[in-house]
Tab-separated table of C-alpha atoms and ligand atoms in Angstrom:
chain	number	residue	atom	x	y	z
A	16	MET	CA	-11.603	-15.061	-4.530
A	17	THR	CA	-11.483	-15.469	-8.304
A	18	PRO	CA	-7.929	-15.168	-9.672
A	19	PRO	CA	-7.768	-12.287	-12.159
A	20	PRO	CA	-6.810	-13.059	-15.773
A	21	TYR	CA	-3.234	-11.811	-15.290
A	22	ALA	CA	-2.031	-12.576	-18.828
A	23	GLU	CA	-4.875	-10.485	-20.262
A	24	TYR	CA	-4.088	-7.664	-17.818
A	25	ARG	CA	-0.471	-7.743	-18.960
A	26	ARG	CA	-1.508	-7.540	-22.619
A	27	ALA	CA	-3.747	-4.538	-21.890
A	28	ILE	CA	-0.938	-2.800	-19.958
A	29	ILE	CA	1.659	-3.427	-22.659
A	30	GLU	CA	-0.637	-2.498	-25.559
A	31	SER	CA	-1.785	0.723	-23.891
A	32	GLY	CA	1.785	2.052	-23.804
A	33	VAL	CA	2.318	2.080	-20.037
A	34	ARG	CA	6.077	2.373	-19.388
A	35	ILE	CA	6.373	1.511	-15.687
A	36	VAL	CA	4.436	-1.200	-13.848
A	37	GLU	CA	4.274	-2.111	-10.178
A	38	THR	CA	3.787	-5.784	-9.412
A	39	ALA	CA	3.088	-7.185	-5.956
A	40	GLY	CA	2.622	-10.554	-4.346
A	41	SER	CA	4.405	-13.850	-4.559
A	42	ASN	CA	6.471	-14.967	-7.527
A	43	PRO	CA	6.298	-12.103	-10.054
A	44	LYS	CA	8.592	-13.944	-12.537
A	45	GLU	CA	6.110	-14.437	-15.380
A	46	HIS	CA	5.044	-10.776	-15.088
A	47	ILE	CA	8.607	-9.442	-14.932
A	48	ASP	CA	9.687	-11.610	-17.911
A	49	ASP	CA	6.752	-10.462	-20.043
A	50	PHE	CA	7.050	-6.760	-19.153
A	51	LYS	CA	10.832	-6.709	-19.580
A	52	ALA	CA	10.536	-8.454	-22.959
A	53	HIS	CA	8.393	-5.483	-24.046
A	54	GLY	CA	10.749	-2.838	-22.650
A	55	LEU	CA	8.716	-1.809	-19.589
A	56	LYS	CA	10.331	-0.987	-16.240
A	57	VAL	CA	9.097	-3.107	-13.332
A	58	ILE	CA	8.826	-2.015	-9.721
A	59	HIS	CA	8.168	-5.038	-7.535
A	60	LYS	CA	6.514	-4.337	-4.206
A	61	CYS	CA	7.233	-6.740	-1.365
A	62	THR	CA	7.353	-6.885	2.407
A	63	SER	CA	10.624	-8.631	3.186
A	64	ALA	CA	14.301	-8.319	2.246
A	65	ARG	CA	14.382	-11.947	1.070
A	66	HIS	CA	11.565	-11.365	-1.394
A	67	ALA	CA	13.279	-8.153	-2.530
A	68	LEU	CA	16.426	-10.139	-3.260
A	69	SER	CA	14.552	-12.756	-5.247
A	70	ALA	CA	12.704	-10.085	-7.273
A	71	GLU	CA	16.078	-8.465	-8.000
A	72	ARG	CA	17.359	-11.830	-9.257
A	73	MET	CA	14.247	-12.154	-11.453
A	74	GLY	CA	15.102	-8.837	-13.121
A	75	ALA	CA	12.968	-6.229	-11.306
A	76	ASP	CA	14.301	-2.701	-11.892
A	77	VAL	CA	13.188	-1.210	-8.575
A	78	ILE	CA	11.957	-2.605	-5.250
A	79	SER	CA	9.112	-0.964	-3.368
A	80	ILE	CA	9.487	-2.158	0.208
A	81	ASP	CA	6.276	-2.053	2.225
A	82	GLY	CA	6.424	-1.866	6.035
A	83	PHE	CA	3.845	-3.076	8.537
A	84	GLU	CA	2.337	0.432	8.726
A	85	CYS	CA	0.983	0.162	5.192
A	86	ALA	CA	-2.522	-0.065	3.834
A	87	GLY	CA	-3.084	-3.395	2.115
A	88	HIS	CA	-0.998	-6.494	2.641
A	89	PRO	CA	1.984	-6.010	4.987
A	90	GLY	CA	3.040	-9.674	4.849
A	91	GLU	CA	3.463	-11.941	7.847
A	92	ASP	CA	6.729	-10.678	9.392
A	93	ASP	CA	5.336	-7.513	11.018
A	94	LEU	CA	8.452	-5.431	10.296
A	95	SER	CA	8.077	-1.680	10.520
A	96	GLY	CA	9.712	0.474	7.872
A	97	LEU	CA	12.291	1.711	10.362
A	98	VAL	CA	14.021	-1.671	10.214
A	99	LEU	CA	12.776	-3.073	6.925
A	100	ILE	CA	13.927	-0.168	4.724
A	101	PRO	CA	17.607	-0.051	5.805
A	102	VAL	CA	17.838	-3.854	5.971
A	103	THR	CA	16.591	-4.048	2.388
A	104	ALA	CA	18.800	-1.136	1.252
A	105	ASP	CA	21.809	-3.012	2.622
A	106	LYS	CA	20.928	-6.152	0.669
A	107	VAL	CA	19.712	-5.179	-2.794
A	108	LYS	CA	21.703	-3.301	-5.434
A	109	ILE	CA	18.766	-1.863	-7.407
A	110	PRO	CA	17.011	1.321	-6.187
A	111	ILE	CA	14.342	1.004	-3.507
A	112	ILE	CA	11.187	2.973	-2.844
A	113	ALA	CA	10.022	3.130	0.770
A	114	SER	CA	6.351	2.349	1.219
A	115	GLY	CA	3.903	2.259	4.118
A	116	GLY	CA	3.215	5.089	6.535
A	117	PHE	CA	4.508	7.941	4.354
A	118	ALA	CA	2.407	11.071	4.083
A	119	ASP	CA	4.603	14.162	4.489
A	120	GLY	CA	8.057	15.692	4.050
A	121	ARG	CA	9.324	14.231	7.310
A	122	GLY	CA	8.622	10.739	6.031
A	123	LEU	CA	10.365	11.488	2.739
A	124	VAL	CA	13.531	12.701	4.482
A	125	ALA	CA	13.447	9.734	6.862
A	126	ALA	CA	13.091	7.316	3.940
A	127	LEU	CA	16.046	8.889	2.127
A	128	ALA	CA	18.097	8.679	5.330
A	129	LEU	CA	17.179	4.999	5.669
A	130	GLY	CA	18.541	4.228	2.207
A	131	ALA	CA	15.527	4.576	-0.094
A	132	GLN	CA	15.544	6.644	-3.293
A	133	GLY	CA	11.949	7.752	-2.905
A	134	ILE	CA	8.594	7.051	-1.265
A	135	ASN	CA	5.290	5.522	-2.278
A	136	MET	CA	2.083	6.930	-0.789
A	137	GLY	CA	-1.256	5.134	-0.943
A	138	THR	CA	-3.527	6.332	1.837
A	139	ARG	CA	-2.321	9.962	1.561
A	140	PHE	CA	-3.225	10.198	-2.147
A	141	CYS	CA	-6.732	8.857	-1.452
A	142	ALA	CA	-7.403	12.071	0.512
A	143	THR	CA	-6.698	14.414	-2.413
A	144	ARG	CA	-9.175	16.360	-4.507
A	145	GLU	CA	-8.408	14.323	-7.623
A	146	ALA	CA	-8.894	10.876	-6.045
A	147	PRO	CA	-11.932	9.376	-7.825
A	148	ILE	CA	-13.696	8.314	-4.622
A	149	HIS	CA	-16.615	9.739	-2.623
A	150	ASP	CA	-15.894	12.782	-0.434
A	151	ARG	CA	-17.184	10.922	2.621
A	152	VAL	CA	-14.346	8.398	2.248
A	153	LYS	CA	-11.791	11.233	2.069
A	154	GLU	CA	-13.336	12.841	5.172
A	155	PHE	CA	-13.192	9.434	6.916
A	156	LEU	CA	-9.412	9.304	6.286
A	157	VAL	CA	-8.987	12.862	7.644
A	158	LYS	CA	-11.051	12.127	10.748
A	159	ASN	CA	-9.308	8.829	11.531
A	160	ASP	CA	-6.099	8.682	13.515
A	161	GLU	CA	-3.113	6.326	13.404
A	162	ARG	CA	-4.971	3.742	15.519
A	163	SER	CA	-8.001	3.606	13.230
A	164	THR	CA	-7.050	0.475	11.309
A	165	ASN	CA	-7.835	-3.210	11.676
A	166	VAL	CA	-5.399	-5.982	10.799
A	167	ILE	CA	-7.435	-8.812	9.293
A	168	PHE	CA	-6.856	-12.240	7.672
A	169	ARG	CA	-3.843	-13.073	9.878
A	170	LYS	CA	-5.088	-16.609	10.463
A	171	LEU	CA	-5.478	-17.063	6.683
A	172	ARG	CA	-1.818	-16.018	6.211
A	173	ASN	CA	-3.010	-13.200	3.987
A	174	THR	CA	-2.740	-10.391	6.533
A	175	ALA	CA	-4.279	-7.102	5.457
A	176	ARG	CA	-4.488	-3.652	7.041
A	177	VAL	CA	-7.732	-1.801	6.415
A	178	GLY	CA	-9.531	1.198	7.889
A	179	LYS	CA	-11.507	0.522	11.053
A	180	ASN	CA	-15.225	0.499	10.231
A	181	SER	CA	-18.225	-1.641	11.100
A	182	VAL	CA	-17.333	-4.183	8.392
A	183	SER	CA	-13.667	-4.682	9.327
A	184	ASP	CA	-14.706	-4.855	13.015
A	185	GLN	CA	-17.094	-7.687	12.087
A	186	VAL	CA	-14.374	-9.484	10.117
A	187	VAL	CA	-12.045	-9.303	13.146
A	188	GLU	CA	-14.777	-10.661	15.392
A	189	ILE	CA	-15.793	-13.527	13.087
A	190	LEU	CA	-12.223	-14.631	12.315
A	191	ALA	CA	-11.389	-14.657	16.047
A	192	ARG	CA	-13.696	-17.683	16.396
A	193	PRO	CA	-11.557	-20.845	16.571
A	194	ASP	CA	-13.212	-22.643	13.635
A	195	ALA	CA	-13.733	-19.581	11.411
A	196	LYS	CA	-12.877	-19.847	7.693
A	197	PHE	CA	-12.585	-17.364	4.846
A	198	GLU	CA	-16.053	-18.394	3.619
A	199	ASP	CA	-17.522	-16.928	6.827
A	200	VAL	CA	-16.368	-13.425	5.887
A	201	ALA	CA	-16.322	-13.645	2.077
A	202	HIS	CA	-19.658	-11.803	1.768
A	203	LEU	CA	-18.201	-8.882	3.784
A	204	VAL	CA	-14.852	-8.482	2.036
A	205	ARG	CA	-15.822	-8.842	-1.613
A	206	GLY	CA	-14.046	-6.339	-3.872
A	207	SER	CA	-17.388	-5.300	-5.382
A	208	LYS	CA	-18.569	-4.151	-1.921
A	209	GLY	CA	-15.426	-2.063	-1.455
A	210	ARG	CA	-16.032	-0.508	-4.842
A	211	GLU	CA	-19.628	0.343	-3.897
A	212	LEU	CA	-18.316	1.956	-0.708
A	213	LEU	CA	-15.836	4.131	-2.616
A	214	GLU	CA	-18.506	5.196	-5.115
A	215	SER	CA	-21.448	5.739	-2.743
A	216	GLY	CA	-19.620	6.993	0.353
A	217	ASP	CA	-21.619	4.487	2.440
A	218	LEU	CA	-18.906	3.608	4.954
A	219	ASP	CA	-20.677	0.439	6.132
A	220	LYS	CA	-20.725	-1.239	2.703
A	221	GLY	CA	-17.389	-3.030	2.753
A	222	LEU	CA	-13.685	-2.661	3.461
A	223	VAL	CA	-11.827	0.651	3.158
A	224	TRP	CA	-8.148	0.058	2.443
A	225	ALA	CA	-6.189	2.500	4.602
A	226	GLY	CA	-3.001	2.494	6.646
A	227	GLN	CA	-1.623	3.945	9.867
A	228	SER	CA	-0.624	7.049	7.909
A	229	GLN	CA	-4.245	8.172	8.372
A	230	GLY	CA	-2.848	9.762	11.547
A	231	LEU	CA	-0.832	12.129	9.330
A	232	VAL	CA	-3.705	13.025	6.974
A	233	HIS	CA	-5.416	16.245	8.082
A	234	ASP	CA	-6.751	17.772	4.879
A	235	ILE	CA	-7.847	17.135	1.287
A	236	PRO	CA	-5.450	19.132	-0.927
A	237	SER	CA	-4.986	18.828	-4.683
A	238	VAL	CA	-2.169	16.488	-5.716
A	239	ALA	CA	-0.086	19.494	-6.844
A	240	GLU	CA	-0.568	21.203	-3.457
A	241	LEU	CA	0.326	18.000	-1.646
A	242	ILE	CA	3.522	17.408	-3.625
A	243	ASP	CA	4.606	21.078	-3.382
A	244	ARG	CA	4.035	21.015	0.366
A	245	LEU	CA	5.854	17.725	0.786
A	246	ILE	CA	8.900	18.920	-1.162
A	247	GLY	CA	8.861	22.236	0.750
A	248	GLU	CA	8.753	20.389	4.101
A	249	ALA	CA	11.512	18.000	3.063
A	250	THR	CA	13.751	20.810	1.793
A	251	ALA	CA	13.309	22.882	4.972
A	252	LEU	CA	13.916	19.810	7.099
A	253	MET	CA	17.110	18.875	5.269
A	254	GLY	CA	18.380	22.424	5.821
A	255	ARG	CA	17.586	22.138	9.532
A	256	LEU	CA	19.324	18.756	9.783
A	257	GLU	CA	22.354	20.150	7.986
A	258	GLY	CA	22.447	22.964	10.560
A	259	MET	CA	22.406	20.429	13.394
A	260	MET	CA	25.684	18.983	12.157
A	261	HIS	CA	27.636	22.235	12.771
B	302	FMN	C1	-7.318	2.210	-1.478
B	302	FMN	C2	-6.093	1.365	-1.580
B	302	FMN	C3	-6.083	0.259	-2.412
B	302	FMN	C4	-4.942	-0.551	-2.518
B	302	FMN	N1	-4.958	-1.626	-3.366
B	302	FMN	C5	-3.835	-2.358	-3.518
B	302	FMN	C6	-3.796	-3.459	-4.442
B	302	FMN	O1	-4.788	-3.757	-5.109
B	302	FMN	N2	-2.644	-4.153	-4.571
B	302	FMN	C7	-1.537	-3.829	-3.836
B	302	FMN	O2	-0.491	-4.480	-3.992
B	302	FMN	N3	-1.543	-2.820	-2.941
B	302	FMN	C8	-2.660	-2.079	-2.775
B	302	FMN	N4	-2.661	-1.041	-1.881
B	302	FMN	C9	-1.454	-0.762	-1.087
B	302	FMN	C10	-0.619	0.351	-1.724
B	302	FMN	O3	-0.168	-0.042	-2.995
B	302	FMN	C11	0.602	0.709	-0.851
B	302	FMN	O4	1.431	-0.428	-0.684
B	302	FMN	C12	0.184	1.235	0.521
B	302	FMN	O5	-0.947	2.051	0.409
B	302	FMN	C13	1.327	1.982	1.159
B	302	FMN	O6	0.988	2.354	2.458
B	302	FMN	P1	0.314	3.779	2.829
B	302	FMN	O7	-1.132	3.625	2.550
B	302	FMN	O8	0.618	3.938	4.284
B	302	FMN	O9	0.940	4.836	1.971
B	302	FMN	C14	-3.793	-0.229	-1.760
B	302	FMN	C15	-3.796	0.892	-0.909
B	302	FMN	C16	-4.928	1.687	-0.803
B	302	FMN	C17	-4.891	2.877	0.132
């Protein structure tokens, strides 16, 4: 609603010694130029192969390619990772990270098979012990299944996938009205409300950003446990796949 002071954010990032930054959204050129001039690596997250190609031309070091399954903004093309990841891998020369819908070792192996060099997980990390959000939000992610999301803002061409709760249900209902505008839902979707929700655990306060991968989230491990498990699953799975070839 109010554009953030991006130049000031960049200064804070650069001055604090961060080495790797993920940008997202349209036209990252000014961010990439500034970060690269200061020696940072830039991962640009996008939702289409054509945007990946243009970010590569602008100097991004890595592309994070986000399929329709993802939490947050999946773009307007509605391409699942199963197509989007290999299509992008075929087109760009820089490494790609697969994003959207990944939560376990099976997803990691699938992403590698599709041409990615790694995965990004958003929703899965929210349900870890270290995530600085209320336990009720973590339990909400565990309880939800893969169908428990709402896709909102399509008519505003700013499509977003969020967890299904009373607030996102209301947003869907209001924006379905023919003459509805962003102003009609602004009071519901404010970032400050989402923040209150994450802090208080009151699940009717605002939006909860969550993706279809909720269907793969069944517990609240520590980050170390999660990563160990994921690598263990992926390693066992690769051994099994290898065996299938003989
Ligand atoms: C709580 C939460 C907040 C997010 N906020 C942002 C954001 O501010 N900007 C952004 O580009 N993506 C945001 N995302 C999207 C993630 O960066 C990532 O693309 C997405 O979570 C990947 O899909 P997954 O949740 O299925 O792993 C957010 C995701 C979650 C779960």
